[in-house]
Coordinates of C-alpha atoms and ligand atoms in Angstrom, one line a residue:
M1 CA 124.5 132.1 108.1
R2 CA 121.1 130.9 109.0
K3 CA 120.3 130.1 105.4
Q4 CA 123.5 128.1 105.2
L5 CA 122.5 126.1 108.3
L6 CA 119.1 125.4 106.8
L7 CA 120.6 124.2 103.5
A8 CA 123.0 121.9 105.4
L9 CA 120.1 120.4 107.4
L10 CA 118.1 119.9 104.2
A11 CA 121.0 118.2 102.6
L12 CA 121.3 115.9 105.6
S13 CA 117.7 114.9 105.6
A14 CA 117.8 114.1 101.9
L15 CA 120.6 111.5 102.3
P16 CA 119.0 108.1 101.7
A17 CA 121.7 106.5 103.9
W18 CA 120.4 108.5 106.8
A19 CA 117.1 106.7 106.9
A20 CA 117.9 103.4 105.4
L21 CA 117.5 100.4 107.7
N22 CA 120.5 98.1 107.9
V23 CA 119.4 94.5 107.3
F24 CA 121.8 91.6 108.0
A25 CA 120.6 88.5 106.1
T26 CA 122.2 85.2 106.8
V27 CA 121.6 83.6 103.4
P28 CA 121.0 85.0 99.9
E29 CA 117.3 84.2 99.8
W30 CA 116.5 86.4 102.7
G31 CA 118.7 89.1 101.4
A32 CA 116.8 89.0 98.1
L33 CA 113.4 89.0 99.9
A34 CA 114.4 92.0 102.1
R35 CA 115.4 93.9 98.9
E36 CA 112.1 93.1 97.2
I37 CA 110.2 94.5 100.2
G38 CA 112.6 97.1 101.5
G39 CA 113.6 98.6 98.2
D40 CA 115.7 101.8 98.7
K41 CA 114.6 102.0 102.3
V42 CA 116.9 99.2 103.4
T43 CA 120.6 98.5 103.0
V44 CA 121.0 94.8 102.8
F45 CA 124.2 92.9 103.8
T46 CA 124.1 89.2 103.0
A47 CA 126.4 87.1 105.1
T48 CA 126.9 84.1 102.8
T49 CA 126.8 83.2 99.2
A50 CA 125.3 80.4 97.3
L51 CA 128.7 78.8 97.1
Q52 CA 128.9 78.4 100.9
D53 CA 127.3 75.7 103.0
P54 CA 125.0 77.8 105.3
H55 CA 125.4 75.1 108.0
R56 CA 129.1 75.7 108.2
I57 CA 130.2 79.4 108.2
E58 CA 133.0 80.9 110.1
A59 CA 132.1 83.7 112.5
R60 CA 134.6 86.1 110.9
P61 CA 135.2 89.7 112.3
S62 CA 133.7 91.2 109.2
L63 CA 130.4 89.4 110.0
L64 CA 130.6 90.8 113.6
A65 CA 131.1 94.3 112.3
Q66 CA 128.1 94.0 110.0
A67 CA 125.9 92.6 112.8
R68 CA 127.0 95.5 115.0
R69 CA 125.5 98.1 112.6
A70 CA 122.3 96.1 111.8
Q71 CA 118.8 97.1 112.9
L72 CA 117.5 93.8 111.8
V73 CA 119.0 90.3 111.5
V74 CA 117.0 88.0 109.1
A75 CA 117.9 84.4 109.7
T76 CA 116.3 81.1 108.7
G77 CA 116.4 79.5 112.2
A78 CA 115.5 75.9 112.7
D79 CA 119.2 75.3 113.6
L80 CA 120.4 76.3 110.1
E81 CA 122.8 78.9 111.4
V82 CA 123.3 77.3 114.9
G83 CA 127.0 76.8 114.3
W84 CA 127.8 80.5 113.8
L85 CA 125.1 83.0 114.1
P86 CA 124.6 82.9 117.9
L87 CA 128.3 83.7 118.2
V88 CA 128.2 86.5 115.7
I89 CA 125.1 88.1 117.4
R90 CA 126.5 87.7 120.9
D91 CA 129.9 89.1 120.0
S92 CA 128.5 92.0 117.9
G93 CA 127.5 93.6 121.2
N94 CA 124.3 94.9 119.4
A95 CA 121.5 94.7 122.0
N96 CA 118.8 95.3 119.3
V97 CA 119.4 92.2 117.3
Q98 CA 119.6 89.6 120.1
P99 CA 117.1 86.7 119.9
G100 CA 113.7 87.8 121.3
R101 CA 114.2 91.4 120.3
P102 CA 112.3 93.0 117.4
G103 CA 115.6 93.3 115.5
Y104 CA 115.9 89.5 115.3
F105 CA 113.7 87.7 112.7
E106 CA 113.6 83.9 112.0
A107 CA 111.9 82.9 108.8
A108 CA 111.3 79.3 109.8
R109 CA 108.8 80.5 112.5
F110 CA 106.3 81.5 109.8
V111 CA 106.2 78.2 107.8
S112 CA 105.4 74.6 108.5
L113 CA 108.7 72.7 108.8
L114 CA 109.1 69.3 107.2
D115 CA 110.8 66.3 108.6
V116 CA 110.6 67.5 112.2
P117 CA 111.8 64.5 114.4
A118 CA 109.8 63.5 117.4
V119 CA 112.8 64.0 119.6
L120 CA 115.5 66.6 119.1
D121 CA 118.8 64.7 118.8
R122 CA 121.9 66.5 117.5
T123 CA 124.2 63.6 118.2
Q124 CA 126.1 61.9 115.3
G125 CA 126.3 65.2 113.5
D126 CA 122.7 65.5 112.3
V127 CA 122.4 69.1 111.3
H128 CA 118.6 68.8 110.7
A129 CA 117.7 67.8 114.2
A130 CA 115.1 70.5 114.5
G131 CA 113.4 69.7 111.2
N132 CA 114.5 70.5 107.7
P133 CA 115.6 74.2 107.6
H134 CA 115.9 74.5 103.7
I135 CA 112.5 76.1 103.5
Q136 CA 113.3 78.5 100.6
L137 CA 112.7 76.1 97.7
D138 CA 108.9 76.1 98.3
P139 CA 108.1 79.5 96.9
R140 CA 104.8 79.6 98.9
N141 CA 107.0 79.7 102.0
L142 CA 108.6 82.9 100.6
L143 CA 105.2 84.6 100.5
R144 CA 104.5 83.7 104.2
V145 CA 108.0 84.8 105.3
G146 CA 107.7 88.0 103.1
E147 CA 104.4 88.9 104.7
A148 CA 105.9 88.6 108.2
L149 CA 109.0 90.4 107.2
A150 CA 107.1 93.4 105.8
L151 CA 105.3 93.7 109.1
R152 CA 108.6 93.5 111.0
L153 CA 110.2 96.2 108.8
G154 CA 107.2 98.4 109.5
E155 CA 107.5 97.9 113.2
L156 CA 111.2 98.9 113.2
D157 CA 110.6 101.8 110.7
P158 CA 107.0 103.1 111.3
P159 CA 107.2 106.0 108.9
N160 CA 107.8 103.5 106.0
A161 CA 105.4 100.8 107.2
L162 CA 102.8 101.5 104.5
A163 CA 105.6 101.5 101.8
Y164 CA 106.8 98.0 103.0
Q165 CA 103.2 96.7 102.9
A166 CA 102.7 98.1 99.4
A167 CA 106.0 96.6 98.2
Y168 CA 105.2 93.2 99.7
Q169 CA 101.7 93.2 98.0
A170 CA 103.3 94.1 94.6
F171 CA 105.9 91.4 95.0
A172 CA 103.3 88.8 96.2
G173 CA 101.1 89.5 93.2
K174 CA 103.9 88.9 90.7
F175 CA 105.2 86.0 92.6
Q176 CA 101.9 84.2 92.8
A177 CA 101.5 84.5 89.1
A178 CA 105.0 83.1 88.6
I179 CA 104.2 80.2 91.1
A180 CA 101.1 79.2 88.9
R181 CA 103.3 79.3 85.8
W182 CA 106.1 77.2 87.5
E183 CA 103.6 74.6 88.7
K184 CA 102.2 74.2 85.2
E185 CA 105.7 74.0 83.6
A186 CA 106.9 71.5 86.2
A187 CA 103.9 69.1 85.8
P188 CA 106.1 66.4 84.1
L189 CA 108.2 66.2 87.3
R190 CA 105.3 64.8 89.3
G191 CA 106.2 61.5 90.8
L192 CA 109.8 61.6 89.5
P193 CA 112.1 59.6 91.7
V194 CA 115.4 61.4 92.4
L195 CA 118.5 61.1 94.6
A196 CA 120.0 64.1 96.5
H197 CA 123.4 64.7 97.9
H198 CA 122.1 66.5 101.0
D199 CA 118.5 66.8 102.1
S200 CA 118.4 70.2 100.4
F201 CA 115.3 69.7 98.2
V202 CA 112.5 68.4 100.4
Y203 CA 110.5 71.6 100.1
L204 CA 111.0 71.7 96.4
A205 CA 109.9 68.0 96.2
H206 CA 106.9 68.7 98.5
W207 CA 105.8 71.6 96.3
L208 CA 106.3 70.0 92.8
G209 CA 105.4 66.5 93.7
F210 CA 108.7 64.6 92.9
T211 CA 110.1 62.1 95.3
V212 CA 113.6 62.1 96.9
V213 CA 114.1 58.3 97.2
G214 CA 117.7 58.3 98.5
K215 CA 120.3 60.6 100.0
L216 CA 124.1 60.5 99.3
E217 CA 124.8 61.6 102.9
P218 CA 124.1 58.9 105.4
K219 CA 122.8 61.6 107.8
P220 CA 122.3 65.3 107.1
G221 CA 125.7 66.9 107.4
I222 CA 127.7 63.7 107.2
E223 CA 129.7 63.4 104.0
P224 CA 128.7 60.6 101.7
T225 CA 130.3 57.2 102.5
S226 CA 131.2 54.4 100.1
G227 CA 128.7 52.2 102.0
Q228 CA 125.9 54.7 101.5
L229 CA 126.7 55.1 97.8
S230 CA 126.9 51.3 97.2
G231 CA 123.5 51.0 98.9
L232 CA 122.0 53.5 96.6
L233 CA 123.5 51.7 93.6
A234 CA 122.0 48.4 94.7
R235 CA 118.6 50.0 95.2
Q236 CA 118.9 51.4 91.7
Q237 CA 118.2 47.9 90.3
S238 CA 114.8 47.5 91.8
A239 CA 113.7 51.2 92.2
P240 CA 115.6 53.4 89.8
A241 CA 116.1 57.1 90.5
R242 CA 116.1 59.3 87.4
M243 CA 118.6 62.0 88.4
V244 CA 120.9 62.9 91.3
L245 CA 120.6 66.5 92.6
R246 CA 123.1 68.7 94.4
T247 CA 123.4 72.3 95.3
A248 CA 126.0 74.8 93.9
Y249 CA 128.1 74.5 97.1
Q250 CA 128.3 70.8 97.4
S251 CA 131.2 68.9 95.8
D252 CA 130.3 67.1 92.6
G253 CA 132.4 64.0 93.2
P254 CA 129.7 61.7 94.9
S255 CA 127.0 62.8 92.4
L256 CA 129.3 62.2 89.4
W257 CA 130.3 58.8 90.8
I258 CA 126.6 57.7 91.0
A259 CA 126.0 59.2 87.5
G260 CA 128.9 57.3 86.1
K261 CA 127.8 54.0 87.6
T262 CA 124.1 54.3 86.7
G263 CA 123.9 56.6 83.6
I264 CA 121.4 59.0 85.2
P265 CA 122.2 62.7 85.0
A266 CA 124.0 64.5 87.9
L267 CA 122.2 67.8 88.2
M268 CA 123.3 71.0 90.0
L269 CA 120.4 73.2 91.1
P270 CA 121.1 76.8 92.2
F271 CA 119.4 76.2 95.6
T272 CA 119.4 80.0 96.4
V273 CA 119.9 83.3 94.7
G274 CA 123.3 83.4 93.0
G275 CA 123.7 79.6 92.8
S276 CA 123.7 79.8 88.9
P277 CA 124.1 82.7 86.4
A278 CA 120.3 82.6 85.8
A279 CA 119.3 82.7 89.5
G280 CA 120.0 86.4 89.9
D281 CA 116.8 87.0 92.0
L282 CA 114.0 85.0 93.5
F283 CA 112.2 84.7 90.2
G284 CA 115.3 83.6 88.4
L285 CA 116.0 81.0 91.1
F286 CA 112.7 79.1 90.4
D287 CA 112.8 79.7 86.6
D288 CA 116.2 78.1 86.5
T289 CA 115.5 75.3 89.0
V290 CA 112.4 74.2 87.0
Q291 CA 114.1 74.5 83.6
R292 CA 117.2 72.5 84.7
M293 CA 115.0 69.7 86.2
L294 CA 112.8 69.5 83.1
K295 CA 115.9 69.3 80.8
A296 CA 117.4 66.5 82.9
A297 CA 114.1 64.6 83.1
R298 CA 113.8 64.5 79.2
Ligands
LIG1 ZN1 120.9 71.1 105.5

């Protein structure tokens, strides 16, 4: 009898699910980063896919249920999820993941935000009023966020703190080598003038040195208007852009219209993990992004 009890206890402690930390990632890039650092010590739920606009997500009951069982919510912050995450967290009833608690992590706090306006103004539908939140396309930001995330995972799960550190170091070593390679490959993109549907690529441009000279949206979050598109066409005469970029989740209509009128390529970039078949993880995301841009620039 005693032996049976002992065996049962041993079986329980051997269950990986028993110890695994439940991580709720708002967007695929943080889900992928949490997997790189957490390995089999975390169970990651990713709330959105690359085919969804992270600004506009519905606070569905399934998201509430996942937030309820999470020990850690990993969000971008900088207003990216302001339309849905506060509601999901509040209604989850999970005290541990409320903002300010160790179970709530905002990636944007660990990087320098670009395009931060002098005055916060959310009127007229500007969804980037707190600065540009699409920080994941500068891979150096992923290293900063990853370092902070490894520390946070260790705080929440002290027995595995060293394992999270070691996993982060291993990831960072490989990622730094990849960054050096991407920078070399992408050298022909320096100074390249491009158009973008939404202001999705400012960190990518900042990193690789190309220039976003015009946006199809008149304001971040406002659908392209014919007036805005005509303005870009007129500008194309004097200062021609070489391609027009969009993410996997944006409609291709406005980009294709510009492409049809100007003859420049309309290019879809994966934007996050899962945004294209080749962007299966964080390495694939940048491999594919760089390759697609080089091909379109030829
Ligand atoms: Zn945006």
